[in-house]
Coordinates of C-alpha atoms and ligand atoms in Angstrom, one line a residue:
M1 CA -13.9 -7.1 -7.6
N2 CA -12.7 -3.7 -6.4
I3 CA -10.6 -3.9 -3.2
I4 CA -8.9 -1.5 -0.9
L5 CA -5.9 -2.6 1.2
L6 CA -5.8 -0.4 4.2
G7 CA -3.3 -0.4 7.0
P8 CA -0.3 1.4 8.5
P9 CA 3.1 1.5 6.8
G10 CA 4.7 -1.9 7.1
A11 CA 1.4 -3.8 7.7
G12 CA 2.1 -6.0 4.7
K13 CA -0.2 -4.4 2.1
G14 CA 2.4 -4.7 -0.7
T15 CA 3.4 -8.2 0.3
Q16 CA -0.2 -9.4 0.3
A17 CA -1.1 -7.5 -2.8
K18 CA 1.5 -9.3 -4.8
M19 CA 0.0 -12.6 -3.8
L20 CA -3.6 -11.5 -4.2
I21 CA -3.2 -10.2 -7.7
D22 CA -2.1 -13.7 -8.8
E23 CA -5.1 -15.2 -7.0
Y24 CA -7.7 -12.9 -8.4
Q25 CA -6.1 -11.8 -11.7
I26 CA -6.6 -8.1 -11.1
P27 CA -4.0 -5.4 -11.1
Q28 CA -2.4 -3.8 -8.0
I29 CA -2.5 0.0 -8.0
S30 CA 0.1 1.3 -5.5
T31 CA 0.2 5.0 -5.3
G32 CA 3.5 4.7 -3.4
D33 CA 5.0 2.7 -6.3
I34 CA 3.7 5.1 -8.9
L35 CA 5.1 8.1 -7.0
R36 CA 8.5 6.4 -6.5
A37 CA 8.7 5.6 -10.2
A38 CA 8.0 9.3 -11.0
V39 CA 10.7 10.4 -8.5
K40 CA 13.2 8.0 -10.2
E41 CA 12.4 9.3 -13.6
G42 CA 12.6 12.9 -12.4
T43 CA 9.2 13.9 -13.9
P44 CA 7.4 17.1 -12.8
L45 CA 5.2 14.8 -10.6
G46 CA 8.2 13.2 -9.1
K47 CA 9.9 16.5 -8.3
E48 CA 6.7 17.7 -6.5
A49 CA 6.2 14.4 -4.6
K50 CA 9.8 13.9 -3.5
S51 CA 10.0 16.6 -0.8
Y52 CA 6.8 15.2 0.9
M53 CA 7.9 11.6 0.7
D54 CA 11.4 12.3 2.1
K55 CA 9.8 13.9 5.2
G56 CA 7.2 11.0 5.6
E57 CA 4.4 13.4 4.8
L58 CA 1.5 12.8 2.5
V59 CA 1.6 14.1 -1.1
P60 CA -1.3 16.6 -1.6
D61 CA -4.7 15.0 -2.2
S62 CA -5.3 16.6 -5.6
V63 CA -2.1 15.0 -6.9
V64 CA -2.8 11.4 -5.9
I65 CA -6.6 11.7 -6.7
G66 CA -5.7 12.6 -10.3
I67 CA -3.3 9.7 -10.6
V68 CA -5.9 7.1 -9.4
E69 CA -8.7 8.6 -11.5
E70 CA -6.7 8.0 -14.6
R71 CA -5.4 4.6 -13.6
I72 CA -8.7 3.0 -12.7
Q73 CA -10.0 3.8 -16.2
E74 CA -7.3 1.9 -18.0
S75 CA -8.4 -1.3 -19.8
D76 CA -6.7 -3.8 -17.4
C77 CA -8.9 -2.4 -14.5
A78 CA -12.2 -3.5 -16.3
K79 CA -12.6 -6.6 -14.1
G80 CA -11.5 -4.9 -10.9
Y81 CA -8.4 -3.8 -9.1
M82 CA -6.6 -3.7 -5.8
L83 CA -5.9 -0.3 -4.3
D84 CA -2.7 -0.4 -2.1
G85 CA -2.0 2.8 -0.2
F86 CA -5.0 4.8 -1.5
P87 CA -7.1 6.3 -0.1
R88 CA -5.1 7.7 2.8
T89 CA -7.2 10.6 3.8
V90 CA -11.0 11.3 4.1
P91 CA -11.0 13.7 1.2
Q92 CA -9.3 11.0 -1.0
A93 CA -12.0 8.5 0.1
E94 CA -14.7 11.0 -0.8
A95 CA -13.1 11.7 -4.2
L96 CA -12.9 7.9 -4.8
D97 CA -16.6 7.5 -4.0
E98 CA -17.4 10.3 -6.4
M99 CA -15.3 8.9 -9.3
L100 CA -16.8 5.4 -8.7
S101 CA -20.3 6.7 -8.8
K102 CA -19.6 8.4 -12.1
L103 CA -18.4 5.1 -13.4
S104 CA -21.4 3.2 -11.8
A105 CA -18.9 1.1 -9.8
Q106 CA -18.2 0.6 -6.1
I107 CA -15.7 -0.7 -3.6
D108 CA -16.5 -4.3 -2.5
H109 CA -14.2 -4.8 0.4
V110 CA -11.8 -2.7 2.5
V111 CA -9.3 -5.2 3.9
S112 CA -7.9 -3.5 7.1
I113 CA -4.6 -5.1 8.1
E114 CA -3.9 -4.6 11.8
V115 CA -0.3 -4.6 13.2
A116 CA 1.0 -2.8 16.4
N117 CA 3.6 0.0 16.0
E118 CA 6.5 -1.8 17.7
E119 CA 6.3 -4.6 15.1
L120 CA 5.8 -2.0 12.2
I121 CA 9.1 -0.3 13.1
K122 CA 11.0 -3.6 13.0
R123 CA 9.3 -4.5 9.6
L124 CA 10.0 -1.1 8.0
T125 CA 13.6 -0.7 9.1
G126 CA 14.4 -4.2 7.8
R127 CA 12.5 -3.9 4.5
R128 CA 14.3 -4.4 1.3
T129 CA 12.9 -4.0 -2.2
C130 CA 14.1 -5.3 -5.7
R131 CA 15.1 -2.4 -8.0
E132 CA 14.2 -4.5 -11.0
C133 CA 10.8 -6.2 -10.2
G134 CA 9.7 -4.5 -7.0
A135 CA 9.5 -7.8 -5.0
G136 CA 9.6 -7.1 -1.2
Y137 CA 11.9 -8.8 1.4
H138 CA 12.8 -8.4 5.0
V139 CA 16.4 -9.0 6.3
M140 CA 15.1 -11.1 9.1
F141 CA 11.4 -12.0 8.5
D142 CA 11.6 -12.8 4.8
P143 CA 15.2 -12.9 3.7
P144 CA 16.3 -13.6 0.1
K145 CA 18.4 -16.7 -0.5
A146 CA 21.5 -14.6 -1.3
E147 CA 22.0 -11.4 0.6
G148 CA 21.1 -8.3 -1.4
V149 CA 19.9 -10.3 -4.5
C150 CA 16.3 -10.8 -5.6
D151 CA 15.2 -14.5 -5.6
K152 CA 12.8 -13.9 -8.5
C153 CA 14.9 -11.9 -11.0
G154 CA 18.4 -11.6 -9.7
G155 CA 18.0 -7.8 -9.3
E156 CA 19.7 -5.7 -6.7
L157 CA 17.8 -5.2 -3.4
Y158 CA 17.8 -1.7 -1.9
Q159 CA 16.5 0.1 1.2
R160 CA 13.9 2.8 0.6
D161 CA 15.0 6.3 1.6
D162 CA 11.9 6.7 3.8
D163 CA 12.5 3.5 5.7
N164 CA 14.9 5.1 8.2
E165 CA 13.9 5.2 11.9
E166 CA 13.1 9.0 11.9
T167 CA 11.0 9.0 8.8
V168 CA 9.2 5.8 9.9
S169 CA 8.2 7.5 13.1
S170 CA 6.6 10.5 11.3
R171 CA 4.9 8.2 8.8
L172 CA 3.3 6.3 11.7
N173 CA 2.1 9.6 13.2
V174 CA 0.7 10.7 9.8
Y175 CA -1.1 7.4 9.6
E176 CA -2.8 7.8 12.9
A177 CA -3.8 11.4 12.3
Q178 CA -4.9 11.2 8.6
T179 CA -5.6 7.6 7.6
L180 CA -7.0 5.9 10.7
P181 CA -10.3 7.9 10.4
L182 CA -10.9 5.9 7.2
I183 CA -11.7 2.8 9.2
D184 CA -14.8 4.5 10.6
Y185 CA -15.6 6.0 7.2
Y186 CA -15.8 2.5 5.7
K187 CA -17.2 0.8 8.8
V188 CA -20.4 3.0 8.5
K189 CA -20.7 1.7 4.9
G190 CA -20.3 -1.9 6.0
K191 CA -17.1 -2.4 3.9
I192 CA -14.5 -3.0 6.6
R193 CA -12.9 -6.5 6.8
P194 CA -10.5 -6.5 9.8
I195 CA -7.5 -8.8 9.4
D196 CA -5.0 -9.7 12.1
G197 CA -1.7 -8.8 10.3
V198 CA 0.6 -10.7 12.7
G199 CA 1.8 -14.2 11.8
E200 CA 3.3 -15.9 8.8
I201 CA 2.9 -14.2 5.4
K202 CA 1.0 -17.2 4.0
E203 CA -1.2 -17.5 7.0
I204 CA -2.3 -13.9 6.6
F205 CA -2.9 -14.5 2.9
G206 CA -5.3 -17.3 4.0
R207 CA -7.1 -15.0 6.3
I208 CA -7.7 -12.4 3.6
T209 CA -8.8 -14.9 0.9
T210 CA -11.3 -16.4 3.4
V211 CA -12.8 -13.0 4.0
L212 CA -13.0 -12.2 0.2
S213 CA -14.6 -15.4 -0.8
Ligands
ADP1 P1 3.3 -2.1 3.4 O1 3.1 -2.2 1.9 O2 2.0 -2.2 4.2 O3 4.1 -0.9 3.8 P2 5.1 -4.4 3.1 O4 4.3 -5.4 2.4 O5 6.1 -3.7 2.3 O6 4.2 -3.3 3.9 O7 5.9 -5.1 4.4 C1 6.8 -4.4 5.2 C2 7.9 -5.3 5.6 O8 7.5 -6.3 6.4 C3 8.6 -6.0 4.4 O9 10.0 -6.1 4.6 C4 8.0 -7.4 4.4 O10 8.9 -8.4 3.9 C5 7.7 -7.6 5.9 N1 6.5 -8.4 6.1 C6 5.4 -8.4 5.4 N2 4.5 -9.3 6.0 C7 5.1 -9.8 7.1 C8 4.7 -10.7 8.1 N3 3.5 -11.3 8.1 N4 5.5 -10.9 9.1 C9 6.8 -10.4 9.2 N5 7.2 -9.5 8.2 C10 6.4 -9.2 7.2
ADP2 P1 4.0 2.5 3.0 O1 5.0 1.4 3.0 O2 4.2 3.5 4.1 O3 2.6 2.0 3.0 P2 3.8 3.8 0.4 O4 4.7 3.2 -0.6 O5 2.3 3.5 0.3 O6 4.3 3.4 1.8 O7 3.9 5.4 0.4 C1 5.2 6.0 0.5 C2 5.0 7.5 0.5 O8 4.3 7.9 -0.7 C3 4.1 8.1 1.6 O9 4.8 8.3 2.8 C4 3.5 9.4 0.9 O10 4.5 10.4 1.0 C5 3.4 9.0 -0.5 N1 2.0 8.4 -0.8 C6 1.7 7.2 -1.2 N2 0.4 7.0 -1.4 C7 -0.2 8.2 -1.0 C8 -1.5 8.7 -0.9 N3 -2.6 8.0 -1.2 N4 -1.7 10.0 -0.5 C9 -0.6 10.8 -0.3 N5 0.6 10.4 -0.3 C10 0.9 9.1 -0.7
ZN3 ZN1 13.4 -8.8 -8.5

């Protein structure tokens, strides 16, 4: 099963992906995670991506398309995968269609998680992530048992550089201008599965698995 998780920054894509990969035994492919790892390692890719990410802008299409094209052909993707944060523009979606048709594959579901901007700002500015295992938390909505420490691995929790109020606001604008058109793109193809993204994390997981089964 090949799935796309679509939704604005803070909608809960990463949170749900972590639960869905356990349920369906397929890998999560997060272009944001791949780019952040490259920035941390200081690779040429990371150096190119950093300036865009710091401003809340999108990294050029050609860069992310290349990353995904390589990743989906790795052996752990043979039974399917969950794309989280890709595609984010119409050219990325078109490139994905092209690579899938070459591989005689297709997208089965586009899970579109809907959350209003006011709530997204609260979620993003309170988001914390584990440096070691990548687990996500929220200072109010999903706090760890001990402040600043990951429940799962004891790693240190940090706040992403781009989760400050100013960058969040540009990311929300970028989403509306460049990513929102993908809903129509996939609606026409009959792939959109709209999900109300407001409520308990487990409740939203239930909504998604109901739609996927
Ligand atoms: P995305 O990957 O779509 O940017 P995340 O999964 O990282 O979003 O979630 C953003 C923040 O909101 C995180 O701090 C997460 O803990 C929190 N969060 C996720 N789902 C919910 C929810 N249903 N209600 C409240 N907060 C949530
Ligand atoms: P979010 O929590 O906003 O969903 P991500 O971790 O998916 O954040 O993305 C963080 C940043 O990484 C984006 O603001 C953008 O700069 C870059 N990025 C991630 N995925 C893509 C993509 N598919 N196309 C272009 N840029 C991307
Ligand atoms: Zn951890």
